[in-house]
Backbone as numpy.savetxt, mean C-alpha at the origin, in Angstrom:
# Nx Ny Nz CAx CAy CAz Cx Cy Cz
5.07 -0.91 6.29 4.22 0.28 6.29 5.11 1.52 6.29
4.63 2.90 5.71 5.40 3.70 5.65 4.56 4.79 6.82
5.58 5.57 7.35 5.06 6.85 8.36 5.71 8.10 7.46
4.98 8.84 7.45 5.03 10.40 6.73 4.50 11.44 8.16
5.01 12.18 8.35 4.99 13.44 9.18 3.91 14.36 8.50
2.63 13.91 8.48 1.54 14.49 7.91 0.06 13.92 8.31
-0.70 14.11 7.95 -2.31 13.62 8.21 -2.22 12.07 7.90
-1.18 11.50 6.83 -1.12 9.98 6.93 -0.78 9.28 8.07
-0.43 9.95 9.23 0.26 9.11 10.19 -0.88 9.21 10.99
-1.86 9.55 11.32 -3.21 9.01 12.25 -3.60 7.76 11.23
-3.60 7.78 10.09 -3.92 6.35 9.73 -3.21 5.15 9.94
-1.49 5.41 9.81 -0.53 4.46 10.39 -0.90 4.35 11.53
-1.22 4.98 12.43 -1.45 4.37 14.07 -2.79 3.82 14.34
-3.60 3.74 13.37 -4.89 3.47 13.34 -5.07 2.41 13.15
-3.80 1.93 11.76 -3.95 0.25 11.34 -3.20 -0.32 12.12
-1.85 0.28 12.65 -1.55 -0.49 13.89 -2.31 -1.10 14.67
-2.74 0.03 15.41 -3.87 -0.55 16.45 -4.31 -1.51 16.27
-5.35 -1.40 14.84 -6.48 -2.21 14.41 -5.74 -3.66 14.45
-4.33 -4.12 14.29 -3.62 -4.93 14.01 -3.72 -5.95 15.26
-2.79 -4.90 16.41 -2.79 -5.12 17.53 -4.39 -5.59 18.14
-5.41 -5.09 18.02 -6.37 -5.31 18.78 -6.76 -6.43 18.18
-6.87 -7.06 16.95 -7.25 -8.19 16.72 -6.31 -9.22 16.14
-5.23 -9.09 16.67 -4.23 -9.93 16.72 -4.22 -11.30 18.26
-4.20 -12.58 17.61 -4.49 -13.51 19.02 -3.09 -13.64 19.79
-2.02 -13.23 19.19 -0.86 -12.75 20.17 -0.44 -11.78 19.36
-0.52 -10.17 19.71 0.14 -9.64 19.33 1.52 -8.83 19.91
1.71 -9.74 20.97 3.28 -9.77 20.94 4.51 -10.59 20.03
3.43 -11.23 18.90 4.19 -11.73 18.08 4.61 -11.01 16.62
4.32 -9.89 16.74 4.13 -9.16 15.49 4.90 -8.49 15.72
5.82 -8.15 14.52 7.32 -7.28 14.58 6.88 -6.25 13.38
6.28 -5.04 13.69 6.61 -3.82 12.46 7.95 -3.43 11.84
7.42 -3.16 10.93 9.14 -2.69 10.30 7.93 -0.89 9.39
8.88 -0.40 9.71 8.15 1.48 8.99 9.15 1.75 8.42
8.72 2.47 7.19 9.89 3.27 6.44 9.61 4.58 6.55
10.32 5.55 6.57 10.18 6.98 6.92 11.32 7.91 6.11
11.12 9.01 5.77 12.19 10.09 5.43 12.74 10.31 6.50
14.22 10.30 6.60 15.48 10.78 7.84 14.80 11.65 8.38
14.90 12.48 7.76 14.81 13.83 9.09 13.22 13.68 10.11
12.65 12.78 9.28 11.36 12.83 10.31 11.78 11.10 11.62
12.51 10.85 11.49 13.06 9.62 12.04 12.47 9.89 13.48
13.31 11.35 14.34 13.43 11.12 15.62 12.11 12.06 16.18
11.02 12.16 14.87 9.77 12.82 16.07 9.07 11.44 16.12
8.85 10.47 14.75 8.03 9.55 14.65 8.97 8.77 15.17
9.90 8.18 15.69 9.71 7.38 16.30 9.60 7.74 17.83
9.43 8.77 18.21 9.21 9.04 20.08 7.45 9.02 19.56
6.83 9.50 18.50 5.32 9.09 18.50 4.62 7.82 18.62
5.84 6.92 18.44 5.45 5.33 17.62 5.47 5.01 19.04
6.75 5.03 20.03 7.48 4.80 21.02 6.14 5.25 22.04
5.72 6.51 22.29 4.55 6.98 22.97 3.18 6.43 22.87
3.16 6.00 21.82 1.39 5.48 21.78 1.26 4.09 22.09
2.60 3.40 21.96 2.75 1.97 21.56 3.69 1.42 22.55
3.96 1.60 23.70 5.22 1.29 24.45 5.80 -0.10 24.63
4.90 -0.64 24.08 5.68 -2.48 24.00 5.50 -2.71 22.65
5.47 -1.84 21.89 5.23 -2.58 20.50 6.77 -2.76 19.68
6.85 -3.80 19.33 8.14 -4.05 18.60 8.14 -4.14 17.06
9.07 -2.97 16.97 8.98 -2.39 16.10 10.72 -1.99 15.06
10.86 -1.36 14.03 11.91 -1.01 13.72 11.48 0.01 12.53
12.37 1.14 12.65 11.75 2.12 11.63 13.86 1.94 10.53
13.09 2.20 9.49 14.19 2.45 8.31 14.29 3.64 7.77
15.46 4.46 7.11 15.39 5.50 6.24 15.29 5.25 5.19
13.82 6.05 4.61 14.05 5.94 2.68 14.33 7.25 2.47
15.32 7.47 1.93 16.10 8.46 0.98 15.22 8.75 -0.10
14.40 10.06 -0.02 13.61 9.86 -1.85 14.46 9.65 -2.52
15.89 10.67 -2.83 16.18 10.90 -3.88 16.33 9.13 -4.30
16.29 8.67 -4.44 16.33 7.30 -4.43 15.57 6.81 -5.49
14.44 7.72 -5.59 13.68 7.17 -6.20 12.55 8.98 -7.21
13.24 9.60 -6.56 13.01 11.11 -7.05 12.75 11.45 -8.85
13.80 10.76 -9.52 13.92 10.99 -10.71 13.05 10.29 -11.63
12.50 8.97 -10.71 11.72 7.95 -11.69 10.47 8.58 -11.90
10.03 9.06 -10.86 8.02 9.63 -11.07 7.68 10.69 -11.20
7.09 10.13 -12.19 6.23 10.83 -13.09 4.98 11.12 -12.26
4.66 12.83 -12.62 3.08 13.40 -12.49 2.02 12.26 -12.25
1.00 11.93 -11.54 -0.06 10.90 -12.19 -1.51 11.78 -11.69
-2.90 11.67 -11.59 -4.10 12.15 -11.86 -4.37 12.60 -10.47
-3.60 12.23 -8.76 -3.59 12.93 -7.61 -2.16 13.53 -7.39
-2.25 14.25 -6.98 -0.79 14.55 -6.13 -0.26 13.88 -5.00
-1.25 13.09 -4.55 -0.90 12.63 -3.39 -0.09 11.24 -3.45
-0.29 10.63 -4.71 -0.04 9.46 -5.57 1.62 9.65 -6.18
1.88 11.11 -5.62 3.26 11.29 -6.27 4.28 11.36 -5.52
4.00 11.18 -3.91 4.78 11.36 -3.27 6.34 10.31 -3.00
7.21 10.25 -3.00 8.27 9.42 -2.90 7.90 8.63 -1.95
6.91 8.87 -0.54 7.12 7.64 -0.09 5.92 6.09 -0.43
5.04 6.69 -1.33 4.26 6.09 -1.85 4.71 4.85 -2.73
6.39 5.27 -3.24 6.81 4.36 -4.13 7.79 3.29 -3.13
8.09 3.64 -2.08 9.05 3.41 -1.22 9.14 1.72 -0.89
7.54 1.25 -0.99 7.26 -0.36 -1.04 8.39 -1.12 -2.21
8.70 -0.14 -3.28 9.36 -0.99 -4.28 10.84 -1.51 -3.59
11.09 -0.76 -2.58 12.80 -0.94 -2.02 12.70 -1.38 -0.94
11.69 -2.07 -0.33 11.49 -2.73 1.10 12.91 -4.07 0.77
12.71 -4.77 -0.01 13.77 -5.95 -0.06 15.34 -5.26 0.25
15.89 -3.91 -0.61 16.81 -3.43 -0.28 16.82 -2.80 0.94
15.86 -2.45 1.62 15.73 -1.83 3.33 16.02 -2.54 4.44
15.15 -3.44 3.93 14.97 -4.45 5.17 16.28 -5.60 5.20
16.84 -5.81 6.50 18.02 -6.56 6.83 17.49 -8.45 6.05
18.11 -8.79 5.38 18.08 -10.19 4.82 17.71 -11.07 5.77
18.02 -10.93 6.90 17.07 -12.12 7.68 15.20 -11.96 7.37
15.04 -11.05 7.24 14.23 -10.83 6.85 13.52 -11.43 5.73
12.58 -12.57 5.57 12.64 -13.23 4.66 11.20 -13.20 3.50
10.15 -12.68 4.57 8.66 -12.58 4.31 8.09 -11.16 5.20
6.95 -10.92 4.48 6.53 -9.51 5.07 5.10 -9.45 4.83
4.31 -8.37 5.36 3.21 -8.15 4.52 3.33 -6.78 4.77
2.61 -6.15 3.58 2.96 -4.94 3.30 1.39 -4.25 3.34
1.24 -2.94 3.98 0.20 -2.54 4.27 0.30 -0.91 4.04
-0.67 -0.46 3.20 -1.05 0.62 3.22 -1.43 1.73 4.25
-1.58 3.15 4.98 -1.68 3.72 6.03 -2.90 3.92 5.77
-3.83 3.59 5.15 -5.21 4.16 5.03 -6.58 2.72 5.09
-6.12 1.75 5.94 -6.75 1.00 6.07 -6.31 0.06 7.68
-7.81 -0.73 8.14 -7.94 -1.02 9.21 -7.91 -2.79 8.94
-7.70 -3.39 9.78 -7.70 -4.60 10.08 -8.39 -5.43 10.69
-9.10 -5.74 11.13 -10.63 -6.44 11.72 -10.52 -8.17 11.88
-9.32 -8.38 11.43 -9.37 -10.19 11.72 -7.42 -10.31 12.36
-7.51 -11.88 12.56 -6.20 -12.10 13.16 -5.08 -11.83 11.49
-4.08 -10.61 11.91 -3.19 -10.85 10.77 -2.47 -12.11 10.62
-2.57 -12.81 11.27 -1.51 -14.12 11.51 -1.91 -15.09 10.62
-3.50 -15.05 10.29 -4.50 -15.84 8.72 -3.99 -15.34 7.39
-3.65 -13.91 7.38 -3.09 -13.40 5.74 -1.24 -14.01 5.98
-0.90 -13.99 6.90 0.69 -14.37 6.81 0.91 -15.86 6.57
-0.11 -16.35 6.76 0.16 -17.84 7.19 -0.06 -18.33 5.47
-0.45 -17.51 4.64 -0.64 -17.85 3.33 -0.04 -18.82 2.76
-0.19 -19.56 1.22 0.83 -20.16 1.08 0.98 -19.56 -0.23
2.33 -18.92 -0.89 2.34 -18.22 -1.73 3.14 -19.42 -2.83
3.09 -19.95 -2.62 3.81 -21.46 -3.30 5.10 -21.18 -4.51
4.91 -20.42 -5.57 6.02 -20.55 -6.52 5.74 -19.15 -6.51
4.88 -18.06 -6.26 4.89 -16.82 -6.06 5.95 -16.05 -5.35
5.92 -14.77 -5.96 6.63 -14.12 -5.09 5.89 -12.93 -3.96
4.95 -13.17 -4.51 3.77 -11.93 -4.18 2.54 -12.17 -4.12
1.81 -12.10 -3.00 0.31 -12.46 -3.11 -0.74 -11.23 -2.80
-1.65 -11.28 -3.20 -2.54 -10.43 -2.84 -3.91 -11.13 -3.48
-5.29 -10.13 -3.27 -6.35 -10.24 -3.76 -6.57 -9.69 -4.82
-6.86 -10.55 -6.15 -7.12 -10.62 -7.54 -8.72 -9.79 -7.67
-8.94 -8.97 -9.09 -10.11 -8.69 -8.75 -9.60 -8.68 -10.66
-10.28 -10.01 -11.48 -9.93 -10.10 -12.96 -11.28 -9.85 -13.50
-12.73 -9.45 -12.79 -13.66 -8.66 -13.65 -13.15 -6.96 -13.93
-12.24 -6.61 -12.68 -11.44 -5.09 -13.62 -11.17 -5.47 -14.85
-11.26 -4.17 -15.88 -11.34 -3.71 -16.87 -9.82 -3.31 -16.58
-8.72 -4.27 -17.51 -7.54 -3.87 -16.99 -6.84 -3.27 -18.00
-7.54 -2.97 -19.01 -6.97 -2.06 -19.89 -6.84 -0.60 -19.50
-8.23 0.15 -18.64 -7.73 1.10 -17.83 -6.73 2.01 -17.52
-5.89 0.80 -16.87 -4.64 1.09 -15.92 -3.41 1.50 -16.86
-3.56 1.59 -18.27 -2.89 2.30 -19.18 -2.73 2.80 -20.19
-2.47 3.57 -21.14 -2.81 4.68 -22.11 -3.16 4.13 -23.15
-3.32 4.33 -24.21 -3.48 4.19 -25.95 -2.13 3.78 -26.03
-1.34 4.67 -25.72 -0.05 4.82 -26.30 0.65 3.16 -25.91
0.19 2.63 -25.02 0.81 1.62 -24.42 0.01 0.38 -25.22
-1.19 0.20 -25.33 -1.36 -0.48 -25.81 -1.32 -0.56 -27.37
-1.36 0.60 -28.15 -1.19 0.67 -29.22 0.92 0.16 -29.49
1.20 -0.19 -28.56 3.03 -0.39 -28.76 3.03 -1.75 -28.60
3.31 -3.08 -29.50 3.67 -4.34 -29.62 4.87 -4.80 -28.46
5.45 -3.48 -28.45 6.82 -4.14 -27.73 6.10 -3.66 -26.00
5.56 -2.64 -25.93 5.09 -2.35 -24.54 4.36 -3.76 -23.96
2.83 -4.02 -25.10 1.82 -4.50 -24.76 2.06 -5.78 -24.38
2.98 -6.40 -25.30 3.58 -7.98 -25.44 4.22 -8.35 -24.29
4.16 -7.14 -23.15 4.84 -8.04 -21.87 3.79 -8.82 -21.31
2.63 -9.06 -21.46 1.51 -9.67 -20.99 1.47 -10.70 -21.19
2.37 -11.16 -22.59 2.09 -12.21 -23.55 2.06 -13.65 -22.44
1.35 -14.61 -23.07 1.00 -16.01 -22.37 1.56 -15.44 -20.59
0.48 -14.08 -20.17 -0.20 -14.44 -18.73 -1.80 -13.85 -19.02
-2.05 -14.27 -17.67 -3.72 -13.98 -17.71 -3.83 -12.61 -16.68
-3.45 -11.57 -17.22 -3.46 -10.31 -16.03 -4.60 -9.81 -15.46
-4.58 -9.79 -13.94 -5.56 -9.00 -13.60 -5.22 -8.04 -12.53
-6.21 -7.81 -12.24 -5.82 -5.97 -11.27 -5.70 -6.38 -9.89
-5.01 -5.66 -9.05 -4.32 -6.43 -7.67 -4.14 -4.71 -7.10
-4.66 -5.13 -6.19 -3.98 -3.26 -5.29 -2.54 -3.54 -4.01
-2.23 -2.94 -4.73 -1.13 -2.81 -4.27 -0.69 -2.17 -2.44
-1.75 -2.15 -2.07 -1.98 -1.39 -0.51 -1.93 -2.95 0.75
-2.08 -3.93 0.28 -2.11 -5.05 0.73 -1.53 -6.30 0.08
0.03 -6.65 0.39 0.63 -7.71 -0.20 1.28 -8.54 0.51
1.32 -9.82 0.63 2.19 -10.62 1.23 3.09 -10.98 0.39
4.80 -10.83 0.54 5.72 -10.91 -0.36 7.00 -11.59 0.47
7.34 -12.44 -0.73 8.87 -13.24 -0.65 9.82 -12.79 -0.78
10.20 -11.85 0.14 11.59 -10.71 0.30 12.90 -12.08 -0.64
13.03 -13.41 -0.36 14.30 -14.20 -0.74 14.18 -14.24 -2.34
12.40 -14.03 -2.85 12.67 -14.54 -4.25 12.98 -13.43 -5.23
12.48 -12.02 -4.02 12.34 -10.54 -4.59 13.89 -10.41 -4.91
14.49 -10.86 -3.88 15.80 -10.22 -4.18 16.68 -11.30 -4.95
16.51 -12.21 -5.25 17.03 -13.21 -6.10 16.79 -13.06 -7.40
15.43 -12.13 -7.54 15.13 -12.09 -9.60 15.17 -10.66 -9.52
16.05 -9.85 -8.33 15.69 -8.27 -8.07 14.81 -7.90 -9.09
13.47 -7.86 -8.77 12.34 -7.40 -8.98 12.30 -5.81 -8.90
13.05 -5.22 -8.24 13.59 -3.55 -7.68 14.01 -3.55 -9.14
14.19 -3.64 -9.48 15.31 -3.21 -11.05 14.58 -3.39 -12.21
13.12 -4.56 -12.03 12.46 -4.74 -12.97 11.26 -3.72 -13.11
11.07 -3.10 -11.81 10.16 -1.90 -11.57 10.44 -0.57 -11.96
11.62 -0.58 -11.59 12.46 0.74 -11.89 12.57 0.77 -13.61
12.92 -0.13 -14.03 12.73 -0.19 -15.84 11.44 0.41 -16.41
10.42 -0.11 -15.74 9.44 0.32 -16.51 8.76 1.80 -15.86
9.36 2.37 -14.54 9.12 3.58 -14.37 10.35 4.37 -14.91
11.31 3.81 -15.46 12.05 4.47 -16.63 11.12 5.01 -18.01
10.49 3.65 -18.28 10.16 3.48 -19.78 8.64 4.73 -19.60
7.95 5.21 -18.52 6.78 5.30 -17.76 7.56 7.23 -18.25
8.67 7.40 -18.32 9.41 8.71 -18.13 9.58 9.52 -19.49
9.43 8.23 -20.32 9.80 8.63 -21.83 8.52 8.57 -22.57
7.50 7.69 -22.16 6.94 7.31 -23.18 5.30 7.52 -22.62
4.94 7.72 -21.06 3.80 7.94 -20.85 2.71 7.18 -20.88
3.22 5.85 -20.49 2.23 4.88 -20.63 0.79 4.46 -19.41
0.56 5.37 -18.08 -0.09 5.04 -17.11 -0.39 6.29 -16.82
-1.20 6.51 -16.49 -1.15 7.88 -15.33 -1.43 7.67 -13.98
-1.47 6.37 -13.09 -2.00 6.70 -11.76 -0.82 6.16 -10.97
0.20 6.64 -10.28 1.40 6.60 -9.61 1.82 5.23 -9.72
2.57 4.46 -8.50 3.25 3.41 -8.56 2.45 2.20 -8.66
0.83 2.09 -8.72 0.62 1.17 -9.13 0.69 0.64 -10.29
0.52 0.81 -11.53 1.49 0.36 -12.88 1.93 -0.59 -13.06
3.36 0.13 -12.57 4.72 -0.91 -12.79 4.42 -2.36 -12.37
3.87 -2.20 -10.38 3.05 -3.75 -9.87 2.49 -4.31 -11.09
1.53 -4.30 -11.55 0.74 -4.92 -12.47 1.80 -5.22 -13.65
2.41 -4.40 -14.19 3.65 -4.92 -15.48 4.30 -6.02 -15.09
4.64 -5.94 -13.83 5.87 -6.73 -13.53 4.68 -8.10 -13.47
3.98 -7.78 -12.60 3.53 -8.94 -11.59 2.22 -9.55 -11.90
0.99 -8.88 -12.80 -0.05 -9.02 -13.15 0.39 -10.32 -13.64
-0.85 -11.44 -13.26 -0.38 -12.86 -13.73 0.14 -13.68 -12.88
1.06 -13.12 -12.43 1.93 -13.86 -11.73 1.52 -13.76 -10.02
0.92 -13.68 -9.85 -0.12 -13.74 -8.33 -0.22 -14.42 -7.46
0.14 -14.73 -6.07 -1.03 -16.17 -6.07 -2.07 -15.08 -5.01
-3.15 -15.54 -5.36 -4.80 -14.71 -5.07 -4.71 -14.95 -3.70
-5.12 -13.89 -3.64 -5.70 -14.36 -1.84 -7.10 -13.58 -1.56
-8.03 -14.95 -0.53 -9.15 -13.89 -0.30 -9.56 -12.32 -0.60
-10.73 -12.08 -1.62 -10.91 -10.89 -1.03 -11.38 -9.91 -0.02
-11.27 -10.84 1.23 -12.10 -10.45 2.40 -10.58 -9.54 3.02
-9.49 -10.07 2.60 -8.31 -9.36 2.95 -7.56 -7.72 2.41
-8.64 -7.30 1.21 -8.81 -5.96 0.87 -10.17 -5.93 0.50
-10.95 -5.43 1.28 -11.76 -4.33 0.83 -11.96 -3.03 0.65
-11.57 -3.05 -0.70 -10.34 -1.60 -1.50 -11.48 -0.42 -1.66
-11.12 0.21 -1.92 -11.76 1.83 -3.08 -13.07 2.56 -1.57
-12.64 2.28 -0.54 -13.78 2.86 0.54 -13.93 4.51 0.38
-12.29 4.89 -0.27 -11.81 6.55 -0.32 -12.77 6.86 -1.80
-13.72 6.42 -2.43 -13.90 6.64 -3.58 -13.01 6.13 -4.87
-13.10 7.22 -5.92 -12.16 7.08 -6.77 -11.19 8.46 -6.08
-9.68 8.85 -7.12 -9.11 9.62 -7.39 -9.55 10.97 -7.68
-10.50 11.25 -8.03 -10.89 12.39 -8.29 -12.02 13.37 -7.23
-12.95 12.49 -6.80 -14.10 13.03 -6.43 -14.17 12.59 -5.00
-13.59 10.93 -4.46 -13.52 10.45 -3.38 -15.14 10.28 -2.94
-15.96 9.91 -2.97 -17.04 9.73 -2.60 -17.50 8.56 -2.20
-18.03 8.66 -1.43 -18.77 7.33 -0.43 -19.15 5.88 -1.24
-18.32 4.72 -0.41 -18.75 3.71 -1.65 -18.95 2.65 -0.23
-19.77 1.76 -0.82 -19.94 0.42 0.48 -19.07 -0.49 0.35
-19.41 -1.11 1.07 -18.17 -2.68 1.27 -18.39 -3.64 -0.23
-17.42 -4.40 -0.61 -17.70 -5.51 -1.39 -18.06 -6.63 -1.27
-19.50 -7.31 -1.71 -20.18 -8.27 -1.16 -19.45 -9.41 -0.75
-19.43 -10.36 0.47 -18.95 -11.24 1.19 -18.12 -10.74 2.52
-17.80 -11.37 2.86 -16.64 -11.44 4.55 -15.68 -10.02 4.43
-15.09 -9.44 5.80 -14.34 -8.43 5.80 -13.25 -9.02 6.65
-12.30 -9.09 6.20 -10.97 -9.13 7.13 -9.78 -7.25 7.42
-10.24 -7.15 6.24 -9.61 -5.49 6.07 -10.56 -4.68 4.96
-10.51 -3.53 6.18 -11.08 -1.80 4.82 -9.90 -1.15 4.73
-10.18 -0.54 3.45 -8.97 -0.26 2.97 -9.70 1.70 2.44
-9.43 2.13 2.51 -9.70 3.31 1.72 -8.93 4.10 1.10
-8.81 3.18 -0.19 -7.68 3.30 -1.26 -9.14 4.50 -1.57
-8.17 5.36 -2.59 -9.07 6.54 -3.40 -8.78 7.83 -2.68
-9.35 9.46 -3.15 -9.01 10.33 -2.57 -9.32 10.60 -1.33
-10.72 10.00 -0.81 -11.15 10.34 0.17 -10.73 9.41 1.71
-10.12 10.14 2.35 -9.48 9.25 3.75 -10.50 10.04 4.81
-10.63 8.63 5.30 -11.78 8.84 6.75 -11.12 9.67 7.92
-9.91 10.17 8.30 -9.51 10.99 9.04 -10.12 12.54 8.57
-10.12 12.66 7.14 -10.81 14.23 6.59 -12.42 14.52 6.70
-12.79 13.15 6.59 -14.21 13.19 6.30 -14.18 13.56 7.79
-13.90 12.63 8.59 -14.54 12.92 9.91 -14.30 14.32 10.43
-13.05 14.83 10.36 -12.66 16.06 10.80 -14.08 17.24 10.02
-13.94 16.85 8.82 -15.02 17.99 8.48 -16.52 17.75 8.45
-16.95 16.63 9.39 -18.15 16.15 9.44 -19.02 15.74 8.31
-18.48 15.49 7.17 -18.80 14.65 6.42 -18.76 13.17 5.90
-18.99 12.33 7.40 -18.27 11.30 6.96 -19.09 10.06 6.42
-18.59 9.57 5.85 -19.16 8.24 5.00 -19.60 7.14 6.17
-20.75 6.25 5.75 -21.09 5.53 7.07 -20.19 4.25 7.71
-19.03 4.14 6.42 -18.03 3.45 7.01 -16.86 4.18 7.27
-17.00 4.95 7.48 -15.54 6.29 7.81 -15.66 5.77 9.83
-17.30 5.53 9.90 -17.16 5.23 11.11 -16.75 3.95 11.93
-16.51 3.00 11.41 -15.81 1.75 11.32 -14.51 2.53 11.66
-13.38 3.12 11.30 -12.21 3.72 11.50 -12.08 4.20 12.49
-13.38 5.08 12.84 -13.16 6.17 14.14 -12.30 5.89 15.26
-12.97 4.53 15.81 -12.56 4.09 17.54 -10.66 3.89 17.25
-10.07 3.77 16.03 -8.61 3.26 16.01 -7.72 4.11 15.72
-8.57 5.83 16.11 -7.77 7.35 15.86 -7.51 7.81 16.94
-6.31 6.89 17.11 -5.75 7.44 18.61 -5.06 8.78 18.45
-4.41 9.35 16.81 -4.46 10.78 17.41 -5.18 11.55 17.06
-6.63 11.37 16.73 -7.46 12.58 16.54 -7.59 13.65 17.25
-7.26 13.96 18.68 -7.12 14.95 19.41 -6.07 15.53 19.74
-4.41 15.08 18.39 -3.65 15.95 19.09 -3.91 16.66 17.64
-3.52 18.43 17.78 -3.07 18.99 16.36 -2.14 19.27 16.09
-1.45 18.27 15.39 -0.45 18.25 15.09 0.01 18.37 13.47
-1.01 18.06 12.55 -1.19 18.39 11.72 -1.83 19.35 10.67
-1.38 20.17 9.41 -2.45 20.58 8.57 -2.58 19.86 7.56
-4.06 20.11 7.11 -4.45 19.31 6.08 -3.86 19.62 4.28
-3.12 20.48 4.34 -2.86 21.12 3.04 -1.74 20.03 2.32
């Protein structure tokens, strides 16, 4: 998970929580956070303060790191360096390190995480929840599909759309076919040629669309923030909830603050442990 020194970090402490509270030992759960340096030593006396037995380890991501690869996409918020920062978890994280799950700051947790870890990702490197009635042409331009050499990376797989806010991943196989290098290529190619417009999800799907292994979708229940543009109130997706997710513009920390909130914004509420400090602006 990543912490940002902004309105995203009541959601990082939110899915914590949510983690912790329905975790059947959650003294067994080891966080790992990635953060920009200079915000290192407030967030971690915040992490340290709310959480005093929680075991934990925070990392530095360096944007420039990743500064030159991204491109503009249809939010601003979608552009931020640490949004891409999931692509370099294998290079962050110490090699003992072998498996992870990777979680977005804008979503809650409601079942034991220890059921999504326990997965079996078998010849995968990456699992998540498949959703192949998306329309996955979408997720990229004319220009891309009108290009043989772009389009043909698909060739003999069956791609479908995967959000990227919830993944269980094989840090040993990531860094064995460095997958980091295969991402970074196509947010090269993403620089010249303009093939996507909606931030670092993309590249996921280039690289990885196909290559999946599915997992429940009771383990994302995605798009709660709306879409990108308008963010507007959407319900759950029919069957079981293990996680809400409120991928899209609209995050339940804003709604609530400005009393507009969606009737599942209130599902979130009870796990905003800092809604009463101000410590943030919304700009």
């Amino acid at each position: 998970m990543t912490l940002d020194y902004s309105p995203y970090l009541r959601g990082s402490i939110a899915a914590v929580l949510s983690v912790l509270q329905h975790s059947t030992c959650p003294e067994n759960t080891v966080f790992h956070f990635l953060a920009t340096p200079h915000h290192h030593p407030h967030l971690h006396k915040t992490i340290q303060s709310t959480f005093p037995y929680l075991h934990f380890h925070l990392y530095p991501f360096d944007p420039t790191t990743v500064n030159h690869l991204i491109s503009s996409s249809i939010r601003h918020a979608l552009d931020q360096p640490l949004n891409y920062a999931r692509i370099y978890l294998a290079d962050l994280l110490p090699t003992a390190i072998t498996r992870i799950i990777y979680l977005d700051s804008d979503l809650i947790v409601v079942d034991d995480i220890s059921n999504l870890w326990k997965i079996n990702l078998n010849s995968h490197v990456l699992g998540a929840p498949e959703y192949c009635h998306a329309n996955f042409s979408h997720y990229f331009t004319n220009k891309f599909w009108s290009n043989h050499f772009f389009s043909s990376t698909f060739k003999n797989r069956n791609p479908c759309y995967f959000n990227t806010g919830v993944m269980v991943i094989d840090l040993i196989k990531w860094r064995e076919f460095n997958f980091t290098k295969k991402l970074e290529y196509w947010m090269r190619i993403q620089k010249r040629h303009r093939i996507y417009e909606l931030g670092s999800l993309p590249p996921f799907l280039l690289v990885f669309a196909g290559n999946v292994e599915g997992v429940e979708h009771r383990w994302n229940q995605h798009g709660l923030g709306g879409d990108n543009i308008e963010g507007l109130c959407r319900d759950l997706h029919p069957g079981p909830v293990s996680l809400l997710h409120w991928s899209g513009k609209g995050k339940p920390w804003l709604r609530l603050d400005a009393k507009r909130a969606c009737t599942l914004d209130n599902m979130w509420a009870p796990y905003d442990l800092l809604r009463h400090q101000s410590l943030f602006s919304d700009s």
